[in-house]
Amino acid sequence: MTTNITILGIESSCDDTSAAIIRDGYLLSNVIANQDVHKEYGGVVPELASRSHQANIIPVVDKAIKNAGIKKEEISAIGFTRGPGLLGSLLVGTSFAKGLSLSLGKPLIDINHLQGHVLSHFINDLKNPKELPAFPHLCLLISGGHTQIIRVDSPLKMEVIGNTIDDAAGEAFDKTAKVLGLPYPGGPVIDKLASEGNPKAFKFAKPRIPDLNFSFSGLKTSFLYFLRDEMAKNPDFINQEKNNLCASLQQTIVEILIEKVIKAVKDTGIKEITLSGGVSANSAVRSQFSELGIKNNWKVYIPPFAFTTDNAAMIAITGYYKFQKNLFASHDFAPIARFTI
Ligand code: KG4
Ligand code: ZN
């Protein structure tokens, strides 16, 4: 193994400014500044996100280097998220990475944010080293922008074998939460309310989509019509049934995900599964996928909470693998808002 590769990762694709240091695959620091400014708008406001990144980026990177206990001269390369994401947000991280690269005389590595989510399972812990997923494995990537099943043949060779044809799983949580009058982001709020509810209280229709693809927009619409009809009978319906509605909705989303992963295992014969992305923080997703693994004798990797939502540790670990293959970025690389694996 090559030793002493120290990567600074920078993530600024959406509304989290984050910087992390990974040395030889082990995490030394991971600093995240969340942006509360979006809460009152019910979603991320791109212009406000860019401005917050601009204010946060220097203190966040500085803290990541300090927390890692290293000097900035020890950095081997700087990995930055090139996309996908909000262009104005990506520009802040990309431009900062270029400036730092020039001033330190260290190479740049461009990182695909989605590849970062997939490789978040390879972030190792010095105090508690873990078993890393084997290859090939399947990754169920469930976030606010993406819902994909990815066949992962090696750290840098992966292929999307299933994708959403409309909304992402995170959007299904966020949009239905909005209908219920819950704050943004709705996923964690639904998760919390669902813990006091009955997942079998209501039944919502599941989509019939061929292959390994997903669809979540129908669920949102049928949920909306269901509420409209019930509210006509009882105007206090949402208030009285909030916990049961959240639990049933969450259960439907989990079942849609599980059905497709079962099909993917059947189709590929691969029985090693990783979960990643913000929705993999969901308690029902975590517990039901764990049970599924035990029941079917699959190996299911549930990510630590810190690496489910956006973070720079996943960007740094991807940089670590690209560094070993000399996959560096040129200074004229521009961010890409729509970037696929
Ligand atoms: O990966 P992520 O931080 O950002 C993207 O790249 O999209 O994912 C954010 C998404 C949001 O839709 C949020 O509602 C969802 O992850 N999320 C959850 C939970 N925590 C975050 N969804 C359901 N249950 C949760 N506990
Ligand atoms: Zn993400």
mmCIF file of C-alpha atoms and ligand atoms in Angstrom:
data_model
loop_
_atom_site.group_PDB
_atom_site.id
_atom_site.type_symbol
_atom_site.label_atom_id
_atom_site.label_comp_id
_atom_site.label_asym_id
_atom_site.label_seq_id
_atom_site.Cartn_x
_atom_site.Cartn_y
_atom_site.Cartn_z
ATOM 1 C CA MET A 1 0.000 0.000 0.000
ATOM 2 C CA THR A 2 1.199 3.518 -0.741
ATOM 3 C CA THR A 3 1.539 5.387 2.541
ATOM 4 C CA ASN A 4 1.286 8.975 3.643
ATOM 5 C CA ILE A 5 -1.216 10.214 1.140
ATOM 6 C CA THR A 6 -2.970 13.129 2.823
ATOM 7 C CA ILE A 7 -6.030 14.501 1.052
ATOM 8 C CA LEU A 8 -7.951 17.662 1.864
ATOM 9 C CA GLY A 9 -11.548 17.242 0.663
ATOM 10 C CA ILE A 10 -13.824 20.209 0.012
ATOM 11 C CA GLU A 11 -17.606 19.852 -0.420
ATOM 12 C CA SER A 12 -19.915 22.732 -1.372
ATOM 13 C CA SER A 13 -22.458 21.234 -3.766
ATOM 14 C CA CYS A 14 -25.652 22.223 -1.953
ATOM 15 C CA ASP A 15 -26.227 23.807 1.457
ATOM 16 C CA ASP A 16 -23.422 22.288 3.558
ATOM 17 C CA THR A 17 -19.915 23.710 3.538
ATOM 18 C CA SER A 18 -17.549 20.949 4.549
ATOM 19 C CA ALA A 19 -13.823 20.171 4.648
ATOM 20 C CA ALA A 20 -12.087 16.975 5.742
ATOM 21 C CA ILE A 21 -8.644 15.432 5.957
ATOM 22 C CA ILE A 22 -8.079 11.770 5.088
ATOM 23 C CA ARG A 23 -4.656 10.183 5.488
ATOM 24 C CA ASP A 24 -4.094 6.767 3.908
ATOM 25 C CA GLY A 25 -7.812 6.054 4.005
ATOM 26 C CA TYR A 26 -8.236 7.067 7.659
ATOM 27 C CA LEU A 27 -10.254 10.091 8.689
ATOM 28 C CA LEU A 28 -8.338 12.751 10.624
ATOM 29 C CA SER A 29 -11.033 15.447 10.600
ATOM 30 C CA ASN A 30 -14.414 16.286 9.087
ATOM 31 C CA VAL A 31 -15.919 19.739 9.639
ATOM 32 C CA ILE A 32 -19.407 20.677 8.430
ATOM 33 C CA ALA A 33 -21.096 24.087 8.562
ATOM 34 C CA ASN A 34 -24.841 23.721 7.982
ATOM 35 C CA GLN A 35 -26.833 26.626 6.623
ATOM 36 C CA ASP A 36 -29.884 27.417 8.743
ATOM 37 C CA VAL A 37 -30.689 30.395 6.535
ATOM 38 C CA HIS A 38 -32.851 28.209 4.208
ATOM 39 C CA LYS A 39 -35.234 26.920 6.906
ATOM 40 C CA GLU A 40 -37.736 29.772 6.650
ATOM 41 C CA TYR A 41 -37.997 29.361 2.839
ATOM 42 C CA GLY A 42 -38.987 25.678 2.861
ATOM 43 C CA GLY A 43 -36.082 24.679 0.608
ATOM 44 C CA VAL A 44 -32.561 25.631 -0.404
ATOM 45 C CA VAL A 45 -32.278 29.133 -1.922
ATOM 46 C CA PRO A 46 -29.308 28.885 -4.342
ATOM 47 C CA GLU A 47 -28.177 32.504 -4.028
ATOM 48 C CA LEU A 48 -28.180 32.341 -0.208
ATOM 49 C CA ALA A 49 -26.324 29.010 -0.333
ATOM 50 C CA SER A 50 -23.508 30.514 -2.442
ATOM 51 C CA ARG A 51 -23.155 33.465 -0.081
ATOM 52 C CA SER A 52 -23.000 31.209 2.973
ATOM 53 C CA HIS A 53 -20.368 28.986 1.338
ATOM 54 C CA GLN A 54 -18.330 32.103 0.646
ATOM 55 C CA ALA A 55 -18.508 33.104 4.321
ATOM 56 C CA ASN A 56 -17.874 29.568 5.658
ATOM 57 C CA ILE A 57 -15.230 28.122 3.397
ATOM 58 C CA ILE A 58 -12.073 29.630 4.922
ATOM 59 C CA PRO A 59 -12.971 28.954 8.589
ATOM 60 C CA VAL A 60 -14.197 25.428 7.736
ATOM 61 C CA VAL A 61 -11.023 24.457 5.840
ATOM 62 C CA ASP A 62 -8.858 26.069 8.523
ATOM 63 C CA LYS A 63 -10.652 24.088 11.239
ATOM 64 C CA ALA A 64 -10.367 20.811 9.302
ATOM 65 C CA ILE A 65 -6.590 21.253 9.020
ATOM 66 C CA LYS A 66 -6.282 22.222 12.722
ATOM 67 C CA ASN A 67 -8.521 19.385 13.932
ATOM 68 C CA ALA A 68 -6.469 16.899 11.910
ATOM 69 C CA GLY A 69 -3.352 18.085 13.733
ATOM 70 C CA ILE A 70 -1.420 18.582 10.500
ATOM 71 C CA LYS A 71 0.264 21.515 8.759
ATOM 72 C CA LYS A 72 -1.186 22.579 5.425
ATOM 73 C CA GLU A 73 2.155 21.765 3.776
ATOM 74 C CA GLU A 74 1.550 18.077 4.595
ATOM 75 C CA ILE A 75 -1.445 17.948 2.216
ATOM 76 C CA SER A 76 -0.666 15.770 -0.827
ATOM 77 C CA ALA A 77 -3.606 16.995 -2.938
ATOM 78 C CA ILE A 78 -6.856 18.936 -2.741
ATOM 79 C CA GLY A 79 -10.064 17.164 -3.752
ATOM 80 C CA PHE A 80 -13.090 19.313 -4.534
ATOM 81 C CA THR A 81 -16.663 18.490 -5.521
ATOM 82 C CA ARG A 82 -17.022 19.305 -9.213
ATOM 83 C CA GLY A 83 -20.704 18.350 -9.402
ATOM 84 C CA PRO A 84 -23.545 17.573 -9.493
ATOM 85 C CA GLY A 85 -25.062 20.399 -7.484
ATOM 86 C CA LEU A 86 -25.969 24.076 -7.497
ATOM 87 C CA LEU A 87 -23.602 25.880 -9.833
ATOM 88 C CA GLY A 88 -23.080 28.930 -7.614
ATOM 89 C CA SER A 89 -22.345 26.701 -4.621
ATOM 90 C CA LEU A 90 -19.970 24.475 -6.591
ATOM 91 C CA LEU A 91 -18.134 27.561 -7.869
ATOM 92 C CA VAL A 92 -17.204 28.613 -4.338
ATOM 93 C CA GLY A 93 -15.565 25.268 -3.480
ATOM 94 C CA THR A 94 -13.955 24.890 -6.907
ATOM 95 C CA SER A 95 -12.466 28.396 -6.938
ATOM 96 C CA PHE A 96 -11.240 28.096 -3.370
ATOM 97 C CA ALA A 97 -9.604 24.727 -4.138
ATOM 98 C CA LYS A 98 -7.850 26.214 -7.183
ATOM 99 C CA GLY A 99 -6.534 29.172 -5.170
ATOM 100 C CA LEU A 100 -5.251 26.930 -2.387
ATOM 101 C CA SER A 101 -3.711 24.540 -4.907
ATOM 102 C CA LEU A 102 -1.764 27.402 -6.498
ATOM 103 C CA SER A 103 -0.623 28.867 -3.202
ATOM 104 C CA LEU A 104 0.498 25.503 -1.749
ATOM 105 C CA GLY A 105 1.828 24.098 -5.021
ATOM 106 C CA LYS A 106 -0.283 20.939 -4.546
ATOM 107 C CA PRO A 107 -2.311 19.124 -7.224
ATOM 108 C CA LEU A 108 -6.065 19.312 -7.602
ATOM 109 C CA ILE A 109 -8.459 16.354 -7.867
ATOM 110 C CA ASP A 110 -11.993 16.817 -9.185
ATOM 111 C CA ILE A 111 -14.594 14.638 -7.458
ATOM 112 C CA ASN A 112 -18.039 13.511 -8.522
ATOM 113 C CA HIS A 113 -20.273 14.050 -5.480
ATOM 114 C CA LEU A 114 -22.260 10.865 -6.230
ATOM 115 C CA GLN A 115 -19.109 8.771 -6.387
ATOM 116 C CA GLY A 116 -18.275 10.342 -3.006
ATOM 117 C CA HIS A 117 -21.572 9.128 -1.516
ATOM 118 C CA VAL A 118 -20.841 5.609 -2.825
ATOM 119 C CA LEU A 119 -17.306 5.600 -1.395
ATOM 120 C CA SER A 120 -18.401 6.973 1.994
ATOM 121 C CA HIS A 121 -18.242 3.349 3.180
ATOM 122 C CA PHE A 122 -14.482 3.353 2.670
ATOM 123 C CA ILE A 123 -13.790 6.146 5.181
ATOM 124 C CA ASN A 124 -11.861 4.295 7.855
ATOM 125 C CA ASP A 125 -11.483 5.081 11.529
ATOM 126 C CA LEU A 126 -8.048 4.871 13.210
ATOM 127 C CA LYS A 127 -9.540 4.133 16.647
ATOM 128 C CA ASN A 128 -11.987 1.583 15.336
ATOM 129 C CA PRO A 129 -10.815 0.140 11.982
ATOM 130 C CA LYS A 130 -13.667 -1.485 10.103
ATOM 131 C CA GLU A 131 -14.182 -4.102 7.433
ATOM 132 C CA LEU A 132 -14.572 -2.377 4.071
ATOM 133 C CA PRO A 133 -17.145 -3.574 1.514
ATOM 134 C CA ALA A 134 -15.848 -6.074 -1.043
ATOM 135 C CA PHE A 135 -16.106 -5.738 -4.831
ATOM 136 C CA PRO A 136 -18.356 -6.025 -6.660
ATOM 137 C CA HIS A 137 -21.110 -4.692 -4.449
ATOM 138 C CA LEU A 138 -24.361 -2.830 -4.987
ATOM 139 C CA CYS A 139 -24.890 0.646 -3.570
ATOM 140 C CA LEU A 140 -28.373 2.006 -2.957
ATOM 141 C CA LEU A 141 -27.803 5.753 -3.171
ATOM 142 C CA ILE A 142 -30.788 7.586 -1.725
ATOM 143 C CA SER A 143 -30.508 11.344 -1.310
ATOM 144 C CA GLY A 144 -32.418 14.554 -1.875
ATOM 145 C CA GLY A 145 -31.396 14.673 -5.520
ATOM 146 C CA HIS A 146 -30.786 11.036 -6.459
ATOM 147 C CA THR A 147 -32.162 7.531 -6.090
ATOM 148 C CA GLN A 148 -29.974 4.992 -7.801
ATOM 149 C CA ILE A 149 -28.770 1.430 -7.611
ATOM 150 C CA ILE A 150 -25.111 1.352 -8.551
ATOM 151 C CA ARG A 151 -22.987 -1.669 -9.344
ATOM 152 C CA VAL A 152 -19.559 -0.941 -7.860
ATOM 153 C CA ASP A 153 -16.725 -3.013 -9.376
ATOM 154 C CA SER A 154 -13.838 -1.078 -7.839
ATOM 155 C CA PRO A 155 -13.436 2.311 -6.114
ATOM 156 C CA LEU A 156 -13.354 4.093 -9.461
ATOM 157 C CA LYS A 157 -15.370 1.744 -11.650
ATOM 158 C CA MET A 158 -19.091 1.948 -11.067
ATOM 159 C CA GLU A 159 -22.229 1.795 -13.176
ATOM 160 C CA VAL A 160 -25.781 2.988 -12.510
ATOM 161 C CA ILE A 161 -28.127 0.034 -13.066
ATOM 162 C CA GLY A 162 -31.303 1.634 -11.681
ATOM 163 C CA ASN A 163 -32.453 5.215 -11.448
ATOM 164 C CA THR A 164 -35.488 7.285 -10.554
ATOM 165 C CA ILE A 165 -37.542 8.417 -13.508
ATOM 166 C CA ASP A 166 -38.910 11.431 -11.592
ATOM 167 C CA ASP A 167 -38.456 12.432 -7.927
ATOM 168 C CA ALA A 168 -35.729 11.161 -5.622
ATOM 169 C CA ALA A 169 -36.577 9.320 -2.380
ATOM 170 C CA GLY A 170 -35.472 12.361 -0.361
ATOM 171 C CA GLU A 171 -37.791 14.547 -2.431
ATOM 172 C CA ALA A 172 -40.660 12.158 -1.683
ATOM 173 C CA PHE A 173 -40.021 12.750 2.023
ATOM 174 C CA ASP A 174 -39.520 16.506 1.641
ATOM 175 C CA LYS A 175 -42.526 17.127 -0.644
ATOM 176 C CA THR A 176 -44.999 15.058 1.365
ATOM 177 C CA ALA A 177 -43.722 16.704 4.557
ATOM 178 C CA LYS A 178 -44.520 20.058 2.997
ATOM 179 C CA VAL A 179 -48.083 18.898 2.266
ATOM 180 C CA LEU A 180 -48.371 17.985 5.956
ATOM 181 C CA GLY A 181 -47.183 21.474 6.904
ATOM 182 C CA LEU A 182 -43.869 20.196 8.294
ATOM 183 C CA PRO A 183 -40.615 22.188 8.059
ATOM 184 C CA TYR A 184 -37.800 21.598 5.515
ATOM 185 C CA PRO A 185 -36.017 19.220 5.231
ATOM 186 C CA GLY A 186 -38.969 16.953 5.833
ATOM 187 C CA GLY A 187 -37.135 13.596 5.925
ATOM 188 C CA PRO A 188 -35.810 13.794 9.489
ATOM 189 C CA VAL A 189 -39.118 15.270 10.752
ATOM 190 C CA ILE A 190 -41.184 12.465 9.184
ATOM 191 C CA ASP A 191 -38.730 9.938 10.641
ATOM 192 C CA LYS A 192 -39.245 11.379 14.139
ATOM 193 C CA LEU A 193 -43.041 11.603 13.920
ATOM 194 C CA ALA A 194 -43.223 8.104 12.386
ATOM 195 C CA SER A 195 -41.612 6.600 15.489
ATOM 196 C CA GLU A 196 -44.893 7.236 17.358
ATOM 197 C CA GLY A 197 -47.145 6.034 14.541
ATOM 198 C CA ASN A 198 -48.478 2.817 13.019
ATOM 199 C CA PRO A 199 -46.825 1.994 9.656
ATOM 200 C CA LYS A 200 -49.861 -0.097 8.679
ATOM 201 C CA ALA A 201 -52.478 2.595 9.463
ATOM 202 C CA PHE A 202 -52.842 3.686 5.817
ATOM 203 C CA LYS A 203 -52.008 2.043 2.503
ATOM 204 C CA PHE A 204 -50.604 4.066 -0.388
ATOM 205 C CA ALA A 205 -50.274 2.717 -3.907
ATOM 206 C CA LYS A 206 -46.774 1.730 -4.995
ATOM 207 C CA PRO A 207 -45.585 2.493 -8.534
ATOM 208 C CA ARG A 208 -45.236 -0.214 -11.158
ATOM 209 C CA ILE A 209 -42.005 0.711 -12.879
ATOM 210 C CA PRO A 210 -40.104 -1.863 -14.919
ATOM 211 C CA ASP A 211 -36.469 -2.909 -14.429
ATOM 212 C CA LEU A 212 -34.512 -1.442 -11.559
ATOM 213 C CA ASN A 213 -35.921 2.056 -11.925
ATOM 214 C CA PHE A 214 -37.864 4.012 -9.320
ATOM 215 C CA SER A 215 -40.699 6.527 -9.350
ATOM 216 C CA PHE A 216 -41.862 8.642 -6.431
ATOM 217 C CA SER A 217 -43.972 11.376 -8.005
ATOM 218 C CA GLY A 218 -47.133 9.202 -8.026
ATOM 219 C CA LEU A 219 -46.862 8.639 -4.287
ATOM 220 C CA LYS A 220 -46.777 12.368 -3.665
ATOM 221 C CA THR A 221 -49.875 12.912 -5.837
ATOM 222 C CA SER A 222 -51.876 10.024 -4.355
ATOM 223 C CA PHE A 223 -50.940 11.240 -0.858
ATOM 224 C CA LEU A 224 -52.200 14.712 -1.753
ATOM 225 C CA TYR A 225 -55.563 13.380 -3.069
ATOM 226 C CA PHE A 226 -55.926 11.070 -0.079
ATOM 227 C CA LEU A 227 -55.457 13.998 2.319
ATOM 228 C CA ARG A 228 -57.843 16.209 0.341
ATOM 229 C CA ASP A 229 -60.600 13.551 0.572
ATOM 230 C CA GLU A 230 -60.033 12.875 4.275
ATOM 231 C CA MET A 231 -59.866 16.580 5.135
ATOM 232 C CA ALA A 232 -63.224 17.093 3.403
ATOM 233 C CA LYS A 233 -64.710 14.609 5.902
ATOM 234 C CA ASN A 234 -62.666 15.745 8.911
ATOM 235 C CA PRO A 235 -60.816 19.096 8.748
ATOM 236 C CA ASP A 236 -58.633 18.064 11.699
ATOM 237 C CA PHE A 237 -57.534 14.809 9.998
ATOM 238 C CA ILE A 238 -53.860 15.739 9.530
ATOM 239 C CA ASN A 239 -53.486 16.874 13.130
ATOM 240 C CA GLN A 240 -55.156 13.785 14.547
ATOM 241 C CA GLU A 241 -53.333 11.323 12.297
ATOM 242 C CA LYS A 242 -49.925 12.997 11.859
ATOM 243 C CA ASN A 243 -47.906 10.141 13.378
ATOM 244 C CA ASN A 244 -49.791 7.402 11.515
ATOM 245 C CA LEU A 245 -49.553 9.313 8.233
ATOM 246 C CA CYS A 246 -45.783 9.734 8.628
ATOM 247 C CA ALA A 247 -45.261 6.102 9.630
ATOM 248 C CA SER A 248 -47.362 4.769 6.713
ATOM 249 C CA LEU A 249 -45.731 7.069 4.198
ATOM 250 C CA GLN A 250 -42.257 6.158 5.394
ATOM 251 C CA GLN A 251 -43.155 2.464 5.236
ATOM 252 C CA THR A 252 -44.330 2.809 1.626
ATOM 253 C CA ILE A 253 -41.052 4.504 0.622
ATOM 254 C CA VAL A 254 -38.993 1.813 2.388
ATOM 255 C CA GLU A 255 -40.978 -0.960 0.654
ATOM 256 C CA ILE A 256 -40.438 0.646 -2.770
ATOM 257 C CA LEU A 257 -36.681 0.713 -2.077
ATOM 258 C CA ILE A 258 -36.558 -2.839 -0.728
ATOM 259 C CA GLU A 259 -38.467 -4.330 -3.695
ATOM 260 C CA LYS A 260 -35.955 -2.916 -6.163
ATOM 261 C CA VAL A 261 -32.916 -3.984 -4.172
ATOM 262 C CA ILE A 262 -34.282 -7.529 -3.977
ATOM 263 C CA LYS A 263 -34.655 -7.455 -7.775
ATOM 264 C CA ALA A 264 -31.137 -6.054 -8.202
ATOM 265 C CA VAL A 265 -29.666 -8.874 -6.099
ATOM 266 C CA LYS A 266 -31.623 -11.421 -8.164
ATOM 267 C CA ASP A 267 -30.509 -9.862 -11.454
ATOM 268 C CA THR A 268 -26.811 -9.471 -10.578
ATOM 269 C CA GLY A 269 -26.222 -12.245 -8.052
ATOM 270 C CA ILE A 270 -24.373 -9.689 -5.891
ATOM 271 C CA LYS A 271 -25.260 -10.059 -2.212
ATOM 272 C CA GLU A 272 -23.183 -7.288 -0.722
ATOM 273 C CA ILE A 273 -25.140 -4.031 -0.366
ATOM 274 C CA THR A 274 -24.203 -0.575 0.869
ATOM 275 C CA LEU A 275 -26.645 2.233 1.653
ATOM 276 C CA SER A 276 -25.655 5.859 1.197
ATOM 277 C CA GLY A 277 -27.056 9.380 0.888
ATOM 278 C CA GLY A 278 -29.196 11.452 3.237
ATOM 279 C CA VAL A 279 -32.181 9.066 3.252
ATOM 280 C CA SER A 280 -29.948 6.272 4.584
ATOM 281 C CA ALA A 281 -30.126 8.181 7.901
ATOM 282 C CA ASN A 282 -33.786 7.128 8.102
ATOM 283 C CA SER A 283 -34.406 4.752 11.005
ATOM 284 C CA ALA A 284 -36.885 2.516 9.125
ATOM 285 C CA VAL A 285 -34.533 2.288 6.123
ATOM 286 C CA ARG A 286 -31.680 1.306 8.434
ATOM 287 C CA SER A 287 -33.564 -1.258 10.508
ATOM 288 C CA GLN A 288 -35.460 -2.884 7.633
ATOM 289 C CA PHE A 289 -32.409 -3.199 5.384
ATOM 290 C CA SER A 290 -30.441 -4.689 8.301
ATOM 291 C CA GLU A 291 -33.219 -7.254 8.864
ATOM 292 C CA LEU A 292 -33.362 -7.990 5.147
ATOM 293 C CA GLY A 293 -29.624 -8.717 5.168
ATOM 294 C CA ILE A 294 -29.909 -11.089 8.111
ATOM 295 C CA LYS A 295 -32.938 -12.841 6.608
ATOM 296 C CA ASN A 296 -31.363 -13.384 3.191
ATOM 297 C CA ASN A 297 -27.768 -13.844 4.282
ATOM 298 C CA TRP A 298 -26.631 -10.717 2.473
ATOM 299 C CA LYS A 299 -23.961 -8.394 3.784
ATOM 300 C CA VAL A 300 -25.617 -5.003 4.307
ATOM 301 C CA TYR A 301 -23.490 -1.980 5.213
ATOM 302 C CA ILE A 302 -25.352 0.771 7.070
ATOM 303 C CA PRO A 303 -23.325 4.012 7.047
ATOM 304 C CA PRO A 304 -22.445 5.944 10.202
ATOM 305 C CA PHE A 305 -24.876 8.896 10.538
ATOM 306 C CA ALA A 306 -22.116 11.449 9.976
ATOM 307 C CA PHE A 307 -21.504 10.132 6.446
ATOM 308 C CA THR A 308 -25.127 9.807 5.295
ATOM 309 C CA THR A 309 -25.754 13.469 4.486
ATOM 310 C CA ASP A 310 -23.335 15.669 2.568
ATOM 311 C CA ASN A 311 -19.806 15.756 3.995
ATOM 312 C CA ALA A 312 -16.266 16.317 2.777
ATOM 313 C CA ALA A 313 -14.886 13.069 4.211
ATOM 314 C CA MET A 314 -16.513 11.217 1.293
ATOM 315 C CA ILE A 315 -14.915 13.689 -1.122
ATOM 316 C CA ALA A 316 -11.492 13.211 0.497
ATOM 317 C CA ILE A 317 -11.710 9.390 0.404
ATOM 318 C CA THR A 318 -12.590 9.517 -3.304
ATOM 319 C CA GLY A 319 -9.611 11.852 -3.768
ATOM 320 C CA TYR A 320 -7.440 9.282 -2.003
ATOM 321 C CA TYR A 321 -8.348 6.627 -4.604
ATOM 322 C CA LYS A 322 -7.956 9.022 -7.542
ATOM 323 C CA PHE A 323 -4.561 10.192 -6.212
ATOM 324 C CA GLN A 324 -3.257 6.630 -6.323
ATOM 325 C CA LYS A 325 -4.201 6.459 -10.018
ATOM 326 C CA ASN A 326 -2.707 9.904 -10.753
ATOM 327 C CA LEU A 327 -6.121 11.214 -11.764
ATOM 328 C CA PHE A 328 -5.556 14.936 -11.264
ATOM 329 C CA ALA A 329 -7.613 17.923 -12.413
ATOM 330 C CA SER A 330 -6.453 20.794 -14.526
ATOM 331 C CA HIS A 331 -6.896 24.375 -13.307
ATOM 332 C CA ASP A 332 -9.336 25.100 -16.126
ATOM 333 C CA PHE A 333 -11.831 22.464 -14.883
ATOM 334 C CA ALA A 334 -15.199 24.153 -14.363
ATOM 335 C CA PRO A 335 -17.964 22.869 -12.062
ATOM 336 C CA ILE A 336 -20.694 20.753 -13.671
ATOM 337 C CA ALA A 337 -24.240 21.156 -12.318
ATOM 338 C CA ARG A 338 -25.527 17.926 -13.895
ATOM 339 C CA PHE A 339 -22.890 15.275 -13.514
ATOM 340 C CA THR A 340 -23.507 11.530 -13.721
ATOM 341 C CA ILE A 341 -21.459 8.649 -12.358
HETATM 342 O O1 KG4 B 1 -27.404 13.362 0.722
HETATM 343 P P1 KG4 B 1 -28.103 14.601 1.140
HETATM 344 O O2 KG4 B 1 -27.603 15.307 2.378
HETATM 345 O O3 KG4 B 1 -28.092 15.686 0.027
HETATM 346 C C1 KG4 B 1 -28.202 15.422 -1.312
HETATM 347 O O4 KG4 B 1 -27.141 15.176 -1.952
HETATM 348 O O5 KG4 B 1 -29.364 15.435 -1.779
HETATM 349 O O6 KG4 B 1 -29.651 14.213 1.317
HETATM 350 C C2 KG4 B 1 -30.621 15.097 1.764
HETATM 351 C C3 KG4 B 1 -31.964 14.373 1.812
HETATM 352 C C4 KG4 B 1 -33.155 15.284 2.119
HETATM 353 O O7 KG4 B 1 -34.166 15.007 1.174
HETATM 354 C C5 KG4 B 1 -33.577 14.869 3.525
HETATM 355 O O8 KG4 B 1 -34.952 15.041 3.764
HETATM 356 C C6 KG4 B 1 -33.194 13.418 3.532
HETATM 357 O O9 KG4 B 1 -31.959 13.377 2.851
HETATM 358 N N1 KG4 B 1 -33.040 12.893 4.905
HETATM 359 C C7 KG4 B 1 -33.879 11.979 5.443
HETATM 360 C C8 KG4 B 1 -33.454 11.764 6.777
HETATM 361 N N2 KG4 B 1 -32.353 12.568 6.997
HETATM 362 C C9 KG4 B 1 -32.121 13.240 5.829
HETATM 363 N N3 KG4 B 1 -34.929 11.333 4.916
HETATM 364 C C10 KG4 B 1 -35.592 10.471 5.698
HETATM 365 N N4 KG4 B 1 -35.252 10.228 6.989
HETATM 366 C C11 KG4 B 1 -34.201 10.845 7.568
HETATM 367 N N5 KG4 B 1 -33.866 10.596 8.832
HETATM 368 ZN ZN ZN B 2 -25.376 14.448 -1.455
#
